[in-house]
PDB file of C-alpha atoms in Angstrom:
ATOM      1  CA  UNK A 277      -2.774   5.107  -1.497  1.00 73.00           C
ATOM      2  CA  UNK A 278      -1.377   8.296  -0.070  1.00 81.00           C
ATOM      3  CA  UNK A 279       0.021   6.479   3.337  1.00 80.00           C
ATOM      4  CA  UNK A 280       1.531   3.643   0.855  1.00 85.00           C
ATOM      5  CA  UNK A 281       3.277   6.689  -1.465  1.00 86.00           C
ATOM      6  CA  UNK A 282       4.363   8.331   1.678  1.00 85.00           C
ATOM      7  CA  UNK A 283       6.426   5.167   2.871  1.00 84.00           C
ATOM      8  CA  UNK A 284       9.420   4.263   1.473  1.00 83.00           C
ATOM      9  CA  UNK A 285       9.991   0.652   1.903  1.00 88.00           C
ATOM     10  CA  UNK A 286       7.402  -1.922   1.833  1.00 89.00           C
ATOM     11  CA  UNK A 287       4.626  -1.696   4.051  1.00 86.00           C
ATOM     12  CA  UNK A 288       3.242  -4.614   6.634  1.00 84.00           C
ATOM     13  CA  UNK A 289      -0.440  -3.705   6.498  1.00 76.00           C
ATOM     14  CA  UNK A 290      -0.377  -5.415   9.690  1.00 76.00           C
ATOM     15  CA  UNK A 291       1.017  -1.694  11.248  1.00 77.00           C
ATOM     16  CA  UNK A 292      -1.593   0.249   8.890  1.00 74.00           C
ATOM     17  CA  UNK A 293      -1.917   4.010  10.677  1.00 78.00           C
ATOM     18  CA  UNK A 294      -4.576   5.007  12.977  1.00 78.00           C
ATOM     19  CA  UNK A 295      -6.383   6.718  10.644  1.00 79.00           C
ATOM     20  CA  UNK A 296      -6.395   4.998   7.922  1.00 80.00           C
ATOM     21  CA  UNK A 297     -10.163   4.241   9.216  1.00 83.00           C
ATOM     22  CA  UNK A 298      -9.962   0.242   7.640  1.00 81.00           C
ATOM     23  CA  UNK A 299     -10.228  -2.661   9.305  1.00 82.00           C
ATOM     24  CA  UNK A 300      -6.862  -5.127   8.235  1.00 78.00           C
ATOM     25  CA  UNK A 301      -8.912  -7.538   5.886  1.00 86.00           C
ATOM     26  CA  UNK A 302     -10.819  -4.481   4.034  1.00 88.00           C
ATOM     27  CA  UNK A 303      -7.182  -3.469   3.476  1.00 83.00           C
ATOM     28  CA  UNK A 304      -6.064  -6.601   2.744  1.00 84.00           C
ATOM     29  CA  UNK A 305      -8.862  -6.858  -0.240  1.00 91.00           C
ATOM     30  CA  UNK A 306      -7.848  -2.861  -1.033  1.00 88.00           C
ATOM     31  CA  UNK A 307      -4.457  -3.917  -1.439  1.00 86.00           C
ATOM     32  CA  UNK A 308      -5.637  -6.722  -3.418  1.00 88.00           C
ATOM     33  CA  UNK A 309      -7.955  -4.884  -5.670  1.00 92.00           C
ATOM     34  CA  UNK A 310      -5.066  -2.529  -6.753  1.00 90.00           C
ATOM     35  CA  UNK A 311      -2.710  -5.683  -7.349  1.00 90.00           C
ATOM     36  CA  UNK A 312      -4.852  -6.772 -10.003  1.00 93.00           C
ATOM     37  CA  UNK A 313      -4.289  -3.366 -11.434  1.00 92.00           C
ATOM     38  CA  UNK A 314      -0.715  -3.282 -11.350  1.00 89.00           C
ATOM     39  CA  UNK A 315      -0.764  -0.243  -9.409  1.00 89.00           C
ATOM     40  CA  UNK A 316       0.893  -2.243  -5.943  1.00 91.00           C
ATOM     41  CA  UNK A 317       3.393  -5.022  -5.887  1.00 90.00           C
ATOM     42  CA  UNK A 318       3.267  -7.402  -2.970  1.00 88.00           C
ATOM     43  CA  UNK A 319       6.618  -8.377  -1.991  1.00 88.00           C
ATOM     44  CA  UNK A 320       7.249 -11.265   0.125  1.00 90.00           C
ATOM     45  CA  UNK A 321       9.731 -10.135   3.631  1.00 87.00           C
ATOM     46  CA  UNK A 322      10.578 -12.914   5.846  1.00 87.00           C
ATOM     47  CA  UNK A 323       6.938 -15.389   5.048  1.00 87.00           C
ATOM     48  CA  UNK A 324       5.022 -11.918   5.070  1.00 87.00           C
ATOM     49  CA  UNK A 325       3.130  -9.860   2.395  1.00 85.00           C
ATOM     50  CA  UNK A 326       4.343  -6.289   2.140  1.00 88.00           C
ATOM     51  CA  UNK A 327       2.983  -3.913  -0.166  1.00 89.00           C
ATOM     52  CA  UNK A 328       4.524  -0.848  -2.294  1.00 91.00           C
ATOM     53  CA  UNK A 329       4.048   1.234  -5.110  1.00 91.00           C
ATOM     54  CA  UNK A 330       5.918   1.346  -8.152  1.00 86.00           C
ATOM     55  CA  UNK A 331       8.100   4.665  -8.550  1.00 87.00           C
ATOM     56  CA  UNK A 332       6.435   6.029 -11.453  1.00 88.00           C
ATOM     57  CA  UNK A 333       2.583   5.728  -9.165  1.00 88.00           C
ATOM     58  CA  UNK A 334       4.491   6.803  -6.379  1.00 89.00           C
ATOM     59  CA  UNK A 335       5.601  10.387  -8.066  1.00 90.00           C
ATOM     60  CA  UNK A 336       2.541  10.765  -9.199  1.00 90.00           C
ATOM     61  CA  UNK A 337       0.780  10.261  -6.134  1.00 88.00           C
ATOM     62  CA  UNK A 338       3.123  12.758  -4.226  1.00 87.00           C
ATOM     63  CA  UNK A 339       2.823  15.337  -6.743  1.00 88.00           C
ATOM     64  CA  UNK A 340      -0.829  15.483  -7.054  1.00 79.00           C
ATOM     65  CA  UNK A 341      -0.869  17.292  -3.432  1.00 61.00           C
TER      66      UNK A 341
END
């Protein structure tokens, strides 16, 4: 969740970083797994899933480091 907090506009997890050490469909069900607890948003840019975090997880994430 720290490279998702670290990015500022939705992410493609098609362009996940390097290492990140997932394969795209274990982030795919990550990213799904934290949908169903509200703590990402999918939003849909141009017929493509992008995921972010909402503010409030976002400051929290960056200030826990």
């Amino acid at each position: 969740m720290g490279w998702l907090a670290n990015t500022p506009e939705p992410a493609d997890i098609s362009k996940i970083p390097e290492n990140l050490q997932l394969s795209p469909p274990e982030l795919l069900k990550v990213m799904q797994s934290l949908g169903r607890r509200s703590l990402v948003e999918t939003v849909k840019q141009n017929g493509r899933s992008h995921f972010t975090i909402a503010p409030v997880i976002r400051e929290y994430i960056t200030n826990k480091k």
